[in-house]
Amino acid sequence: MINQKLWVILLSLIFMHQSHGLQHSMSEDYGSMVMSSNHNNLPLGCERISGEENIIVSAGQRYAKDIPGTIYGMNQHEWDVDPCTRVTVTFINEDDVRHQWMVHGLPKYLYPAGMFYIEAMGGKTATGTFIVPSEDRNYLVHCDMTQHMEMGMRGQLVVGEGSGDLWAVTGITDPFYRASYLPDNLIYLSLVVLFLGYSVTSWLVRMRQKR
Ligand SMILES: [Cu+2]
């Protein structure tokens, strides 16, 4: 009798665990994972799915070779899609280490924490589907493994007209540390300021000597 009860509890625990996974639409394969898949739920402002887009993303060190200062990279770092498109991403990890293709800033009523992501262990391929919102906007795409973004795995998903380039998109936009608020001709400006300073100082010194 007690044994039967235990079994019931155990089975319901297992069932709860599984349905919990389903609620978050998480699918896990050996060596790969897709978080927050969305095939049919329309974002607000989308009357229907406007189209289908299949994107193949390859990640690996070989894509970093031609881009100075990077170690990891992707075959491309910017993707353009129309609003309300259903996007299916096939993520091919050509490296030995784990990589992710993670989109940020999606609506939280459809995507927990505003994220959609695919993760693939070394040498694995994973495919996931989501629907992009109706607004024109740029979304950050990156790999969340420690330091991988800084090492080059940083991109942008441009929906519609977009909302302006993100900084430091590998091979596409300037790194933030180049301080975009400083003028490009900073070096010449500095020389002019130096020269003026020198002239004024030496003029003052000469005036003093004359007295
Ligand atoms: Cu990575």
mmCIF file of C-alpha atoms and ligand atoms in Angstrom:
data_model
loop_
_atom_site.group_PDB
_atom_site.id
_atom_site.type_symbol
_atom_site.label_atom_id
_atom_site.label_comp_id
_atom_site.label_asym_id
_atom_site.label_seq_id
_atom_site.Cartn_x
_atom_site.Cartn_y
_atom_site.Cartn_z
ATOM 1 C CA MET A 1 0.000 0.000 0.000
ATOM 2 C CA ILE A 2 2.753 2.450 0.993
ATOM 3 C CA ASN A 3 4.764 1.314 -1.966
ATOM 4 C CA GLN A 4 1.887 2.129 -4.299
ATOM 5 C CA LYS A 5 1.633 5.640 -2.886
ATOM 6 C CA LEU A 6 5.343 6.134 -3.349
ATOM 7 C CA TRP A 7 5.038 5.077 -6.963
ATOM 8 C CA VAL A 8 2.223 7.529 -7.574
ATOM 9 C CA ILE A 9 4.236 10.361 -6.061
ATOM 10 C CA LEU A 10 7.318 9.392 -8.029
ATOM 11 C CA LEU A 11 5.416 9.158 -11.324
ATOM 12 C CA SER A 12 3.674 12.483 -10.783
ATOM 13 C CA LEU A 13 7.005 14.093 -9.992
ATOM 14 C CA ILE A 14 8.423 12.772 -13.252
ATOM 15 C CA PHE A 15 5.350 13.945 -15.134
ATOM 16 C CA MET A 16 5.510 17.412 -13.539
ATOM 17 C CA HIS A 17 9.150 17.673 -14.430
ATOM 18 C CA GLN A 18 8.435 16.843 -18.056
ATOM 19 C CA SER A 19 5.472 19.168 -18.426
ATOM 20 C CA HIS A 20 7.515 21.916 -16.789
ATOM 21 C CA GLY A 21 10.052 21.490 -19.587
ATOM 22 C CA LEU A 22 7.298 21.655 -22.196
ATOM 23 C CA GLN A 23 5.869 24.859 -20.762
ATOM 24 C CA HIS A 24 9.136 26.582 -21.408
ATOM 25 C CA SER A 25 9.257 24.952 -24.834
ATOM 26 C CA MET A 26 12.717 23.747 -24.214
ATOM 27 C CA SER A 27 13.958 20.906 -26.298
ATOM 28 C CA GLU A 28 17.161 19.176 -25.592
ATOM 29 C CA ASP A 29 18.990 16.858 -27.857
ATOM 30 C CA TYR A 30 22.281 15.230 -27.088
ATOM 31 C CA GLY A 31 24.731 18.094 -27.229
ATOM 32 C CA SER A 32 22.311 20.795 -28.281
ATOM 33 C CA MET A 33 19.458 22.821 -26.863
ATOM 34 C CA VAL A 34 16.826 25.248 -28.092
ATOM 35 C CA MET A 35 15.219 27.648 -25.630
ATOM 36 C CA SER A 36 11.877 29.393 -26.209
ATOM 37 C CA SER A 37 10.996 27.986 -29.608
ATOM 38 C CA ASN A 38 7.969 29.691 -31.076
ATOM 39 C CA HIS A 39 6.322 28.394 -34.221
ATOM 40 C CA ASN A 40 2.829 29.856 -34.039
ATOM 41 C CA ASN A 41 2.366 32.539 -31.375
ATOM 42 C CA LEU A 42 2.129 35.919 -33.052
ATOM 43 C CA PRO A 43 3.867 38.905 -31.465
ATOM 44 C CA LEU A 44 1.609 41.927 -30.840
ATOM 45 C CA GLY A 45 1.115 43.960 -33.989
ATOM 46 C CA CYS A 46 1.536 40.949 -36.274
ATOM 47 C CA GLU A 47 -1.709 39.957 -37.977
ATOM 48 C CA ARG A 48 -0.107 36.947 -39.514
ATOM 49 C CA ILE A 49 3.294 35.445 -40.194
ATOM 50 C CA SER A 50 4.654 37.598 -42.985
ATOM 51 C CA GLY A 51 7.078 35.034 -44.351
ATOM 52 C CA GLU A 52 9.572 32.291 -43.663
ATOM 53 C CA GLU A 53 13.286 32.791 -43.376
ATOM 54 C CA ASN A 54 15.845 30.037 -43.070
ATOM 55 C CA ILE A 55 19.165 31.150 -41.735
ATOM 56 C CA ILE A 56 22.223 28.953 -41.535
ATOM 57 C CA VAL A 57 24.732 30.146 -38.971
ATOM 58 C CA SER A 58 28.133 28.526 -38.804
ATOM 59 C CA ALA A 59 30.279 29.265 -35.790
ATOM 60 C CA GLY A 60 33.965 28.577 -35.550
ATOM 61 C CA GLN A 61 37.466 29.871 -35.134
ATOM 62 C CA ARG A 62 38.055 29.879 -38.872
ATOM 63 C CA TYR A 63 35.583 32.768 -39.273
ATOM 64 C CA ALA A 64 37.746 34.854 -36.933
ATOM 65 C CA LYS A 65 40.927 34.499 -38.971
ATOM 66 C CA ASP A 66 40.395 37.571 -41.146
ATOM 67 C CA ILE A 67 39.033 39.810 -38.397
ATOM 68 C CA PRO A 68 41.744 41.308 -36.178
ATOM 69 C CA GLY A 69 41.287 40.945 -32.440
ATOM 70 C CA THR A 70 38.868 38.043 -32.629
ATOM 71 C CA ILE A 71 39.247 34.373 -31.794
ATOM 72 C CA TYR A 72 35.739 33.079 -32.473
ATOM 73 C CA GLY A 73 33.373 34.132 -35.215
ATOM 74 C CA MET A 74 30.372 33.301 -37.330
ATOM 75 C CA ASN A 75 29.985 33.052 -41.095
ATOM 76 C CA GLN A 76 28.058 36.321 -40.847
ATOM 77 C CA HIS A 77 27.333 38.716 -37.998
ATOM 78 C CA GLU A 78 24.282 40.520 -39.306
ATOM 79 C CA TRP A 79 20.945 39.108 -40.401
ATOM 80 C CA ASP A 80 18.131 41.083 -41.999
ATOM 81 C CA VAL A 81 14.533 39.909 -41.792
ATOM 82 C CA ASP A 82 11.111 41.470 -42.339
ATOM 83 C CA PRO A 83 8.862 42.144 -39.351
ATOM 84 C CA CYS A 84 6.660 39.188 -38.286
ATOM 85 C CA THR A 85 8.849 36.689 -40.112
ATOM 86 C CA ARG A 86 9.097 33.134 -38.843
ATOM 87 C CA VAL A 87 12.825 32.541 -38.643
ATOM 88 C CA THR A 88 14.347 29.097 -38.526
ATOM 89 C CA VAL A 89 17.994 29.103 -37.535
ATOM 90 C CA THR A 90 20.259 26.162 -38.150
ATOM 91 C CA PHE A 91 23.256 26.638 -35.927
ATOM 92 C CA ILE A 92 26.350 24.682 -36.914
ATOM 93 C CA ASN A 93 29.139 24.578 -34.367
ATOM 94 C CA GLU A 94 32.391 23.832 -36.158
ATOM 95 C CA ASP A 95 34.547 24.214 -33.051
ATOM 96 C CA ASP A 96 35.300 21.783 -30.244
ATOM 97 C CA VAL A 97 33.937 24.121 -27.575
ATOM 98 C CA ARG A 98 30.293 24.924 -26.880
ATOM 99 C CA HIS A 99 28.709 27.890 -28.666
ATOM 100 C CA GLN A 100 25.377 29.691 -28.571
ATOM 101 C CA TRP A 101 23.303 31.851 -30.869
ATOM 102 C CA MET A 102 21.341 33.991 -28.450
ATOM 103 C CA VAL A 103 18.938 36.825 -29.311
ATOM 104 C CA HIS A 104 18.146 39.457 -26.664
ATOM 105 C CA GLY A 105 15.349 41.978 -26.191
ATOM 106 C CA LEU A 106 12.450 39.974 -27.622
ATOM 107 C CA PRO A 107 8.997 40.498 -26.065
ATOM 108 C CA LYS A 108 8.847 38.792 -22.678
ATOM 109 C CA TYR A 109 5.204 37.722 -23.090
ATOM 110 C CA LEU A 110 6.428 35.291 -25.752
ATOM 111 C CA TYR A 111 10.049 34.665 -24.835
ATOM 112 C CA PRO A 112 11.087 34.114 -21.189
ATOM 113 C CA ALA A 113 13.642 36.780 -20.206
ATOM 114 C CA GLY A 114 13.252 38.182 -23.717
ATOM 115 C CA MET A 115 15.560 35.561 -25.117
ATOM 116 C CA PHE A 116 15.579 32.981 -27.825
ATOM 117 C CA TYR A 117 18.615 30.815 -28.039
ATOM 118 C CA ILE A 118 20.212 27.811 -29.545
ATOM 119 C CA GLU A 119 23.137 26.050 -28.002
ATOM 120 C CA ALA A 120 25.329 23.468 -29.661
ATOM 121 C CA MET A 121 28.139 21.464 -28.154
ATOM 122 C CA GLY A 122 31.368 21.118 -30.080
ATOM 123 C CA GLY A 123 30.801 19.676 -33.545
ATOM 124 C CA LYS A 124 27.003 19.653 -33.173
ATOM 125 C CA THR A 125 24.197 21.268 -35.140
ATOM 126 C CA ALA A 126 20.906 22.501 -33.694
ATOM 127 C CA THR A 127 17.844 24.065 -35.273
ATOM 128 C CA GLY A 128 15.300 26.365 -33.691
ATOM 129 C CA THR A 129 12.390 28.538 -34.796
ATOM 130 C CA PHE A 130 11.003 31.825 -33.508
ATOM 131 C CA ILE A 131 8.865 34.703 -34.804
ATOM 132 C CA VAL A 132 10.310 38.212 -34.853
ATOM 133 C CA PRO A 133 8.205 41.160 -33.607
ATOM 134 C CA SER A 134 6.472 43.750 -35.766
ATOM 135 C CA GLU A 135 8.645 46.767 -34.891
ATOM 136 C CA ASP A 136 11.697 47.950 -36.803
ATOM 137 C CA ARG A 137 14.539 47.184 -34.451
ATOM 138 C CA ASN A 138 18.074 45.863 -34.060
ATOM 139 C CA TYR A 139 18.504 42.935 -31.669
ATOM 140 C CA LEU A 140 21.734 41.854 -30.078
ATOM 141 C CA VAL A 141 22.813 38.343 -30.999
ATOM 142 C CA HIS A 142 25.735 36.793 -29.184
ATOM 143 C CA CYS A 143 27.298 33.734 -27.651
ATOM 144 C CA ASP A 144 26.957 33.781 -23.884
ATOM 145 C CA MET A 145 29.848 31.449 -23.128
ATOM 146 C CA THR A 146 32.433 33.265 -20.998
ATOM 147 C CA GLN A 147 34.294 35.866 -23.056
ATOM 148 C CA HIS A 148 33.045 34.529 -26.401
ATOM 149 C CA MET A 149 31.203 37.751 -27.197
ATOM 150 C CA GLU A 150 34.320 39.795 -26.491
ATOM 151 C CA MET A 151 36.274 37.326 -28.618
ATOM 152 C CA GLY A 152 34.110 37.992 -31.655
ATOM 153 C CA MET A 153 30.754 36.238 -31.316
ATOM 154 C CA ARG A 154 28.669 39.389 -31.412
ATOM 155 C CA GLY A 155 26.105 40.163 -34.081
ATOM 156 C CA GLN A 156 22.849 41.910 -34.793
ATOM 157 C CA LEU A 157 19.477 40.809 -36.081
ATOM 158 C CA VAL A 158 17.914 43.680 -38.011
ATOM 159 C CA VAL A 159 14.123 43.537 -38.199
ATOM 160 C CA GLY A 160 12.638 45.733 -40.906
ATOM 161 C CA GLU A 161 14.411 49.072 -41.132
ATOM 162 C CA GLY A 162 16.117 48.399 -37.811
ATOM 163 C CA SER A 163 16.708 50.981 -35.082
ATOM 164 C CA GLY A 164 20.348 51.838 -35.687
ATOM 165 C CA ASP A 165 23.499 49.739 -35.673
ATOM 166 C CA LEU A 166 24.666 48.236 -32.404
ATOM 167 C CA TRP A 167 28.271 48.909 -31.507
ATOM 168 C CA ALA A 168 31.044 46.357 -31.893
ATOM 169 C CA VAL A 169 29.229 44.027 -34.236
ATOM 170 C CA THR A 170 32.091 41.880 -35.439
ATOM 171 C CA GLY A 171 33.399 43.076 -38.784
ATOM 172 C CA ILE A 172 30.490 45.515 -39.180
ATOM 173 C CA THR A 173 30.506 48.346 -36.637
ATOM 174 C CA ASP A 174 33.200 50.080 -34.561
ATOM 175 C CA PRO A 175 34.117 48.833 -31.119
ATOM 176 C CA PHE A 176 32.780 50.945 -28.290
ATOM 177 C CA TYR A 177 36.246 51.686 -26.904
ATOM 178 C CA ARG A 178 37.051 53.724 -29.984
ATOM 179 C CA ALA A 179 34.717 56.248 -28.315
ATOM 180 C CA SER A 180 32.391 57.304 -31.095
ATOM 181 C CA TYR A 181 31.791 60.657 -29.362
ATOM 182 C CA LEU A 182 35.346 61.725 -30.184
ATOM 183 C CA PRO A 183 35.863 63.227 -33.652
ATOM 184 C CA ASP A 184 37.708 61.161 -36.253
ATOM 185 C CA ASN A 185 40.317 63.891 -36.778
ATOM 186 C CA LEU A 186 41.229 63.864 -33.093
ATOM 187 C CA ILE A 187 44.930 63.514 -33.852
ATOM 188 C CA TYR A 188 44.997 66.733 -35.961
ATOM 189 C CA LEU A 189 42.957 68.613 -33.386
ATOM 190 C CA SER A 190 45.419 67.524 -30.699
ATOM 191 C CA LEU A 191 48.349 68.772 -32.811
ATOM 192 C CA VAL A 192 46.666 72.144 -33.341
ATOM 193 C CA VAL A 193 45.963 72.474 -29.609
ATOM 194 C CA LEU A 194 49.554 71.482 -28.800
ATOM 195 C CA PHE A 195 50.944 74.026 -31.294
ATOM 196 C CA LEU A 196 48.696 76.813 -29.969
ATOM 197 C CA GLY A 197 49.671 75.995 -26.398
ATOM 198 C CA TYR A 198 53.336 76.052 -27.293
ATOM 199 C CA SER A 199 53.008 79.394 -29.140
ATOM 200 C CA VAL A 200 51.104 81.069 -26.321
ATOM 201 C CA THR A 201 53.518 79.785 -23.682
ATOM 202 C CA SER A 202 56.633 80.875 -25.559
ATOM 203 C CA TRP A 203 55.060 84.273 -26.275
ATOM 204 C CA LEU A 204 54.362 84.718 -22.534
ATOM 205 C CA VAL A 205 57.914 83.692 -21.677
ATOM 206 C CA ARG A 206 59.322 86.228 -24.168
ATOM 207 C CA MET A 207 57.079 88.983 -22.756
ATOM 208 C CA ARG A 208 58.408 88.276 -19.259
ATOM 209 C CA GLN A 209 62.004 88.346 -20.460
ATOM 210 C CA LYS A 210 61.479 91.747 -22.124
ATOM 211 C CA ARG A 211 60.383 93.343 -18.836
HETATM 212 CU CU CU B 1 30.793 30.708 -28.237
#
